[in-house]
Coordinates of N, CA and C in Angstrom, one line a residue:
M1098 N -88.4 28.1 -7.6 CA -89.3 26.9 -7.3 C -90.7 27.3 -6.6
P1099 N -91.8 27.2 -7.0 CA -93.2 27.6 -6.4 C -93.3 27.0 -4.7
K1100 N -93.7 27.8 -4.1 CA -94.1 27.5 -2.7 C -95.2 26.4 -2.6
S1101 N -94.9 25.6 -2.0 CA -96.1 24.3 -1.6 C -97.3 25.0 -1.1
F1102 N -98.4 24.2 -1.5 CA -99.8 24.6 -0.7 C -100.1 23.7 0.6
N1103 N -100.0 24.1 1.9 CA -100.1 23.5 2.7 C -101.1 23.4 3.7
L1104 N -101.5 22.1 3.8 CA -103.1 21.7 4.5 C -103.0 21.4 6.0
A1105 N -104.3 21.8 6.5 CA -104.3 21.1 8.0 C -105.7 20.3 8.0
L1106 N -105.7 19.3 8.7 CA -106.9 18.1 8.7 C -107.3 18.4 10.1
V1107 N -108.6 18.6 10.1 CA -109.1 18.4 11.6 C -110.2 17.4 11.5
A1108 N -110.3 16.4 12.6 CA -111.2 15.3 12.1 C -112.0 15.3 13.6
G1109 N -113.1 14.6 13.6 CA -113.6 14.4 14.5 C -113.4 13.0 15.1
E1110 N -113.1 12.8 16.5 CA -113.4 11.4 17.3 C -114.5 10.6 16.8
F1111 N -115.5 11.5 17.0 CA -117.1 10.7 16.7 C -117.2 10.1 15.7
H1112 N -117.5 8.6 15.8 CA -117.3 7.3 14.6 C -115.8 7.7 14.0
R1113 N -115.0 7.5 14.7 CA -113.6 7.8 14.4 C -113.1 6.3 13.3
D1114 N -113.9 5.4 13.2 CA -113.4 4.4 12.2 C -113.7 4.9 11.0
R1115 N -114.8 5.6 10.7 CA -115.4 6.0 9.4 C -114.8 7.3 9.3
V1116 N -114.2 8.2 10.4 CA -113.3 9.3 10.1 C -112.1 9.4 9.4
T1117 N -111.4 8.0 10.4 CA -109.9 7.5 10.1 C -109.8 7.4 8.3
R1118 N -111.1 6.7 7.8 CA -111.0 6.3 6.2 C -111.3 7.7 5.4
M1119 N -111.9 8.5 6.0 CA -112.1 10.1 5.5 C -110.8 10.8 5.5
V1120 N -109.9 10.5 7.0 CA -108.9 11.3 6.5 C -107.9 10.6 5.8
D1121 N -107.6 9.4 5.2 CA -107.1 8.7 4.6 C -107.2 9.1 3.2
E1122 N -108.6 9.2 2.8 CA -108.3 9.3 1.7 C -108.4 11.0 1.2
A1123 N -108.6 11.9 2.3 CA -108.2 13.4 1.8 C -106.7 13.3 1.9
R1124 N -105.7 12.1 2.2 CA -104.5 12.6 2.3 C -104.1 12.2 0.9
L1125 N -105.1 10.9 0.5 CA -104.3 10.6 -1.2 C -105.2 11.6 -1.9
V1126 N -106.1 12.4 -2.1 CA -106.5 13.7 -2.7 C -105.6 14.5 -2.8
A1127 N -105.3 15.0 -1.4 CA -104.1 16.2 -1.2 C -103.1 15.9 -2.4
A1128 N -102.2 15.0 -1.9 CA -101.0 14.1 -2.3 C -101.1 14.1 -4.2
A1129 N -102.4 14.0 -4.4 CA -102.5 13.6 -5.9 C -102.5 15.0 -6.6
N1130 N -102.7 16.1 -5.5 CA -103.3 17.1 -6.2 C -102.1 18.6 -5.8
G1131 N -100.6 17.6 -5.6 CA -99.9 18.5 -5.3 C -100.1 19.2 -3.7
L1132 N -100.8 19.0 -3.1 CA -101.0 19.6 -1.8 C -100.3 18.9 -0.8
M1133 N -99.7 19.5 0.3 CA -98.9 19.0 2.0 C -100.1 18.7 2.8
V1134 N -100.0 17.9 3.2 CA -100.7 18.0 4.9 C -99.6 17.8 5.8
I1135 N -100.1 19.3 6.6 CA -98.6 19.1 7.4 C -99.3 19.3 9.2
E1136 N -100.4 19.2 8.9 CA -101.0 19.1 10.3 C -102.2 18.1 10.4
E1137 N -102.5 17.4 11.2 CA -103.4 16.7 11.3 C -104.2 16.8 12.9
L1138 N -105.0 17.2 13.2 CA -105.9 17.7 14.6 C -107.1 16.6 14.8
W1139 N -107.0 16.1 15.5 CA -108.0 15.2 16.2 C -109.3 15.6 17.0
V1140 N -110.1 16.2 17.2 CA -111.2 17.0 18.4 C -112.1 15.9 18.9
P1141 N -112.9 15.7 19.8 CA -113.9 15.4 20.2 C -115.2 15.6 19.2
G1142 N -115.7 16.3 18.7 CA -116.6 15.9 17.6 C -116.6 17.4 17.1
S1143 N -117.9 17.8 16.2 CA -118.0 18.9 15.2 C -117.9 20.2 16.1
M1144 N -118.3 20.1 17.1 CA -118.8 21.8 18.0 C -117.0 22.1 18.1
E1145 N -116.2 21.3 18.2 CA -115.0 21.8 18.5 C -114.1 22.1 17.4
K1146 N -114.6 21.7 16.0 CA -114.0 21.8 15.1 C -113.3 23.5 14.8
P1147 N -114.4 24.3 14.4 CA -114.4 25.7 14.6 C -113.3 26.2 14.7
L1148 N -113.1 26.1 16.3 CA -111.8 26.3 17.3 C -110.5 26.1 16.6
A1149 N -110.5 24.7 16.3 CA -109.4 24.5 15.9 C -108.7 24.7 14.8
L1150 N -109.8 24.8 13.5 CA -109.6 25.1 12.7 C -108.7 26.8 12.7
K1151 N -109.5 27.3 13.3 CA -109.3 28.9 14.0 C -107.7 28.7 14.3
Q1152 N -107.4 28.0 15.3 CA -106.0 28.1 15.9 C -105.3 27.8 14.6
L1153 N -105.4 26.9 13.8 CA -104.3 25.8 12.7 C -104.3 27.2 11.8
L1154 N -105.3 27.7 11.3 CA -105.1 28.8 10.1 C -104.7 29.9 10.4
Q1155 N -104.5 30.5 11.8 CA -103.8 31.7 12.4 C -102.5 31.6 12.2
R1156 N -101.8 29.9 11.6 CA -100.5 30.0 11.4 C -100.2 30.2 10.3
P1157 N -98.6 30.9 9.7 CA -98.6 31.4 8.6 C -98.0 30.3 7.7
D1158 N -97.5 28.9 8.3 CA -97.5 28.1 7.4 C -98.9 27.1 6.8
I1159 N -99.7 27.4 7.4 CA -101.1 26.8 6.8 C -101.9 27.6 6.1
D1160 N -102.4 27.3 4.7 CA -102.8 27.9 3.7 C -104.4 27.7 3.6
A1161 N -104.8 26.4 3.9 CA -106.2 26.0 4.0 C -106.2 25.1 4.9
A1162 N -107.3 24.5 4.8 CA -107.7 23.3 6.0 C -109.0 22.7 5.4
V1163 N -109.0 21.3 6.1 CA -110.3 20.5 5.7 C -110.9 19.7 6.9
A1164 N -112.2 19.9 7.0 CA -113.0 19.5 8.4 C -113.6 18.6 8.1
L1165 N -113.3 17.3 8.7 CA -114.0 15.9 8.5 C -114.5 15.5 9.7
G1166 N -115.8 14.9 9.6 CA -116.4 14.1 10.3 C -117.8 13.7 10.0
V1167 N -119.0 13.5 11.0 CA -120.0 12.7 10.9 C -120.5 13.6 11.9
I1168 N -122.3 14.3 11.4 CA -123.1 14.4 12.4 C -124.4 13.6 11.8
E1169 N -124.9 12.8 13.4 CA -125.7 12.2 12.7 C -127.4 12.9 13.1
K1170 N -128.4 12.6 12.2 CA -129.3 13.4 12.6 C -130.3 13.2 13.9
G1171 N -130.0 11.8 14.5 CA -130.7 11.5 15.6 C -132.5 11.5 15.6
E1172 N -132.9 11.1 16.7 CA -134.2 11.3 16.9 C -134.8 12.9 17.3
T1173 N -133.8 13.8 17.3 CA -134.4 15.1 17.5 C -133.8 16.2 16.6
S1174 N -134.1 17.3 16.8 CA -133.2 18.2 15.8 C -131.9 18.8 16.0
H1175 N -131.1 18.2 17.1 CA -130.3 18.5 17.8 C -128.9 18.3 16.5
G1176 N -128.9 17.3 15.6 CA -128.1 17.2 14.6 C -128.2 18.1 13.2
I1177 N -129.4 18.7 13.0 CA -129.6 19.4 12.1 C -129.2 20.8 12.7
V1178 N -129.5 21.1 13.8 CA -129.1 22.8 14.4 C -127.3 22.4 14.3
M1179 N -126.7 21.4 14.9 CA -125.7 21.3 15.0 C -124.5 21.2 13.6
A1180 N -125.1 20.7 12.7 CA -125.1 20.8 11.1 C -124.8 22.3 10.5
H1181 N -126.0 23.1 10.9 CA -125.9 24.2 10.6 C -125.1 25.2 11.7
A1182 N -124.8 25.3 12.6 CA -124.1 25.9 13.8 C -122.5 25.8 13.2
V1183 N -122.3 24.3 12.8 CA -120.9 24.4 12.4 C -120.7 25.0 10.9
L1184 N -121.3 24.6 10.3 CA -121.4 25.1 8.7 C -120.9 26.7 9.0
N1185 N -121.8 27.5 9.6 CA -121.9 28.8 9.7 C -120.9 29.3 10.5
A1186 N -120.4 28.8 11.4 CA -118.8 28.7 11.9 C -117.3 28.6 11.1
I1187 N -117.7 27.6 10.2 CA -116.4 27.6 9.2 C -116.9 28.5 8.2
I1188 N -117.9 28.9 7.5 CA -117.6 30.0 6.4 C -117.7 31.7 7.4
A1189 N -118.0 31.6 8.2 CA -117.4 32.6 9.1 C -115.9 33.0 9.3
L1190 N -115.5 31.6 9.6 CA -114.1 31.6 9.5 C -113.2 31.7 8.1
Q1191 N -113.4 31.4 7.1 CA -113.5 31.4 5.7 C -112.9 32.8 5.4
L1192 N -114.1 33.7 5.9 CA -114.1 34.8 5.3 C -113.4 35.7 6.2
A1193 N -113.6 35.6 7.6 CA -112.5 36.3 8.6 C -110.7 36.3 8.4
L1194 N -110.7 35.1 8.0 CA -109.3 34.8 7.9 C -108.6 34.6 6.3
M1195 N -109.6 34.6 5.5 CA -109.2 34.5 4.4 C -108.1 33.4 3.8
K1196 N -108.8 32.2 4.2 CA -108.2 31.0 3.9 C -109.6 29.9 3.5
P1197 N -109.1 29.3 2.7 CA -110.3 28.2 2.2 C -110.3 27.0 3.2
I1198 N -112.0 26.8 3.6 CA -111.8 25.7 4.5 C -113.0 24.4 3.6
G1199 N -112.3 23.3 3.3 CA -113.0 22.2 2.9 C -114.0 21.7 4.1
V1200 N -115.0 21.3 3.5 CA -116.0 20.6 4.5 C -116.3 19.1 4.0
G1201 N -116.0 18.0 4.4 CA -116.3 16.9 4.3 C -116.8 16.1 5.7
I1202 N -118.0 16.8 6.0 CA -118.9 16.1 7.3 C -120.4 15.9 7.0
P1203 N -120.1 14.6 6.0 CA -121.8 14.0 5.5 C -123.1 14.3 7.0
W1204 N -124.2 14.4 7.0 CA -125.1 14.4 7.6 C -125.9 13.1 7.5
S1205 N -125.9 12.4 8.2 CA -126.8 11.3 8.0 C -127.9 10.8 8.9
R1206 N -129.0 9.6 8.5 CA -129.8 9.7 9.3 C -129.4 8.8 10.3
D1207 N -128.6 7.9 10.3 CA -128.2 7.2 11.1 C -126.5 6.3 10.9
Q1208 N -126.2 6.0 11.6 CA -124.8 5.3 11.5 C -124.6 4.2 10.1
S1209 N -125.9 3.7 9.7 CA -125.9 2.7 8.9 C -125.3 3.4 7.4
T1210 N -125.5 4.6 7.3 CA -125.9 5.2 5.9 C -124.9 6.0 5.8
T1211 N -123.3 6.4 6.9 CA -122.6 7.1 6.7 C -121.2 6.2 6.3
N1212 N -121.0 6.3 5.1 CA -120.1 5.4 4.4 C -118.3 6.0 5.1
G1213 N -118.6 7.2 5.4 CA -117.0 7.7 5.2 C -116.3 8.2 4.0
C1214 N -117.1 8.5 3.0 CA -116.1 8.6 2.1 C -115.7 10.2 1.3
P1215 N -114.9 10.7 2.0 CA -115.1 12.4 1.4 C -114.7 12.7 0.1
R1216 N -114.1 11.7 -0.8 CA -113.9 12.2 -1.9 C -115.2 13.0 -2.7
Y1217 N -116.4 12.3 -2.1 CA -117.6 13.1 -2.9 C -118.1 14.3 -1.8
S1218 N -117.4 14.5 -0.7 CA -117.7 15.6 0.3 C -116.8 16.6 0.1
L1219 N -115.6 16.9 -0.2 CA -115.0 17.8 -0.4 C -115.0 18.8 -1.3

């Protein structure tokens, strides 16, 4: 029997209603593709995702992870700086740990334009 492929989901509390829909969709997509979500971890926001991903992916029973959340553009460049920093950290983790990380963190101008649909983000 082939080994199951185990996933971890790391989700941000910021915009929890939208991110919950993303987590639900990610679980459906994973199941439809024969993947097992064995861990779901909620963190305050995107800044905390790289550390949580690293801790989870160091476990031998987790083969890959998906980071889910929302980053708003806002009135300053903070949102774009955060998006770049988080994505760079996630890419570095993939390379260091040799385990894939899917990213479903849409970047939106404001709350009204982020509908929380990871099907097109993953």
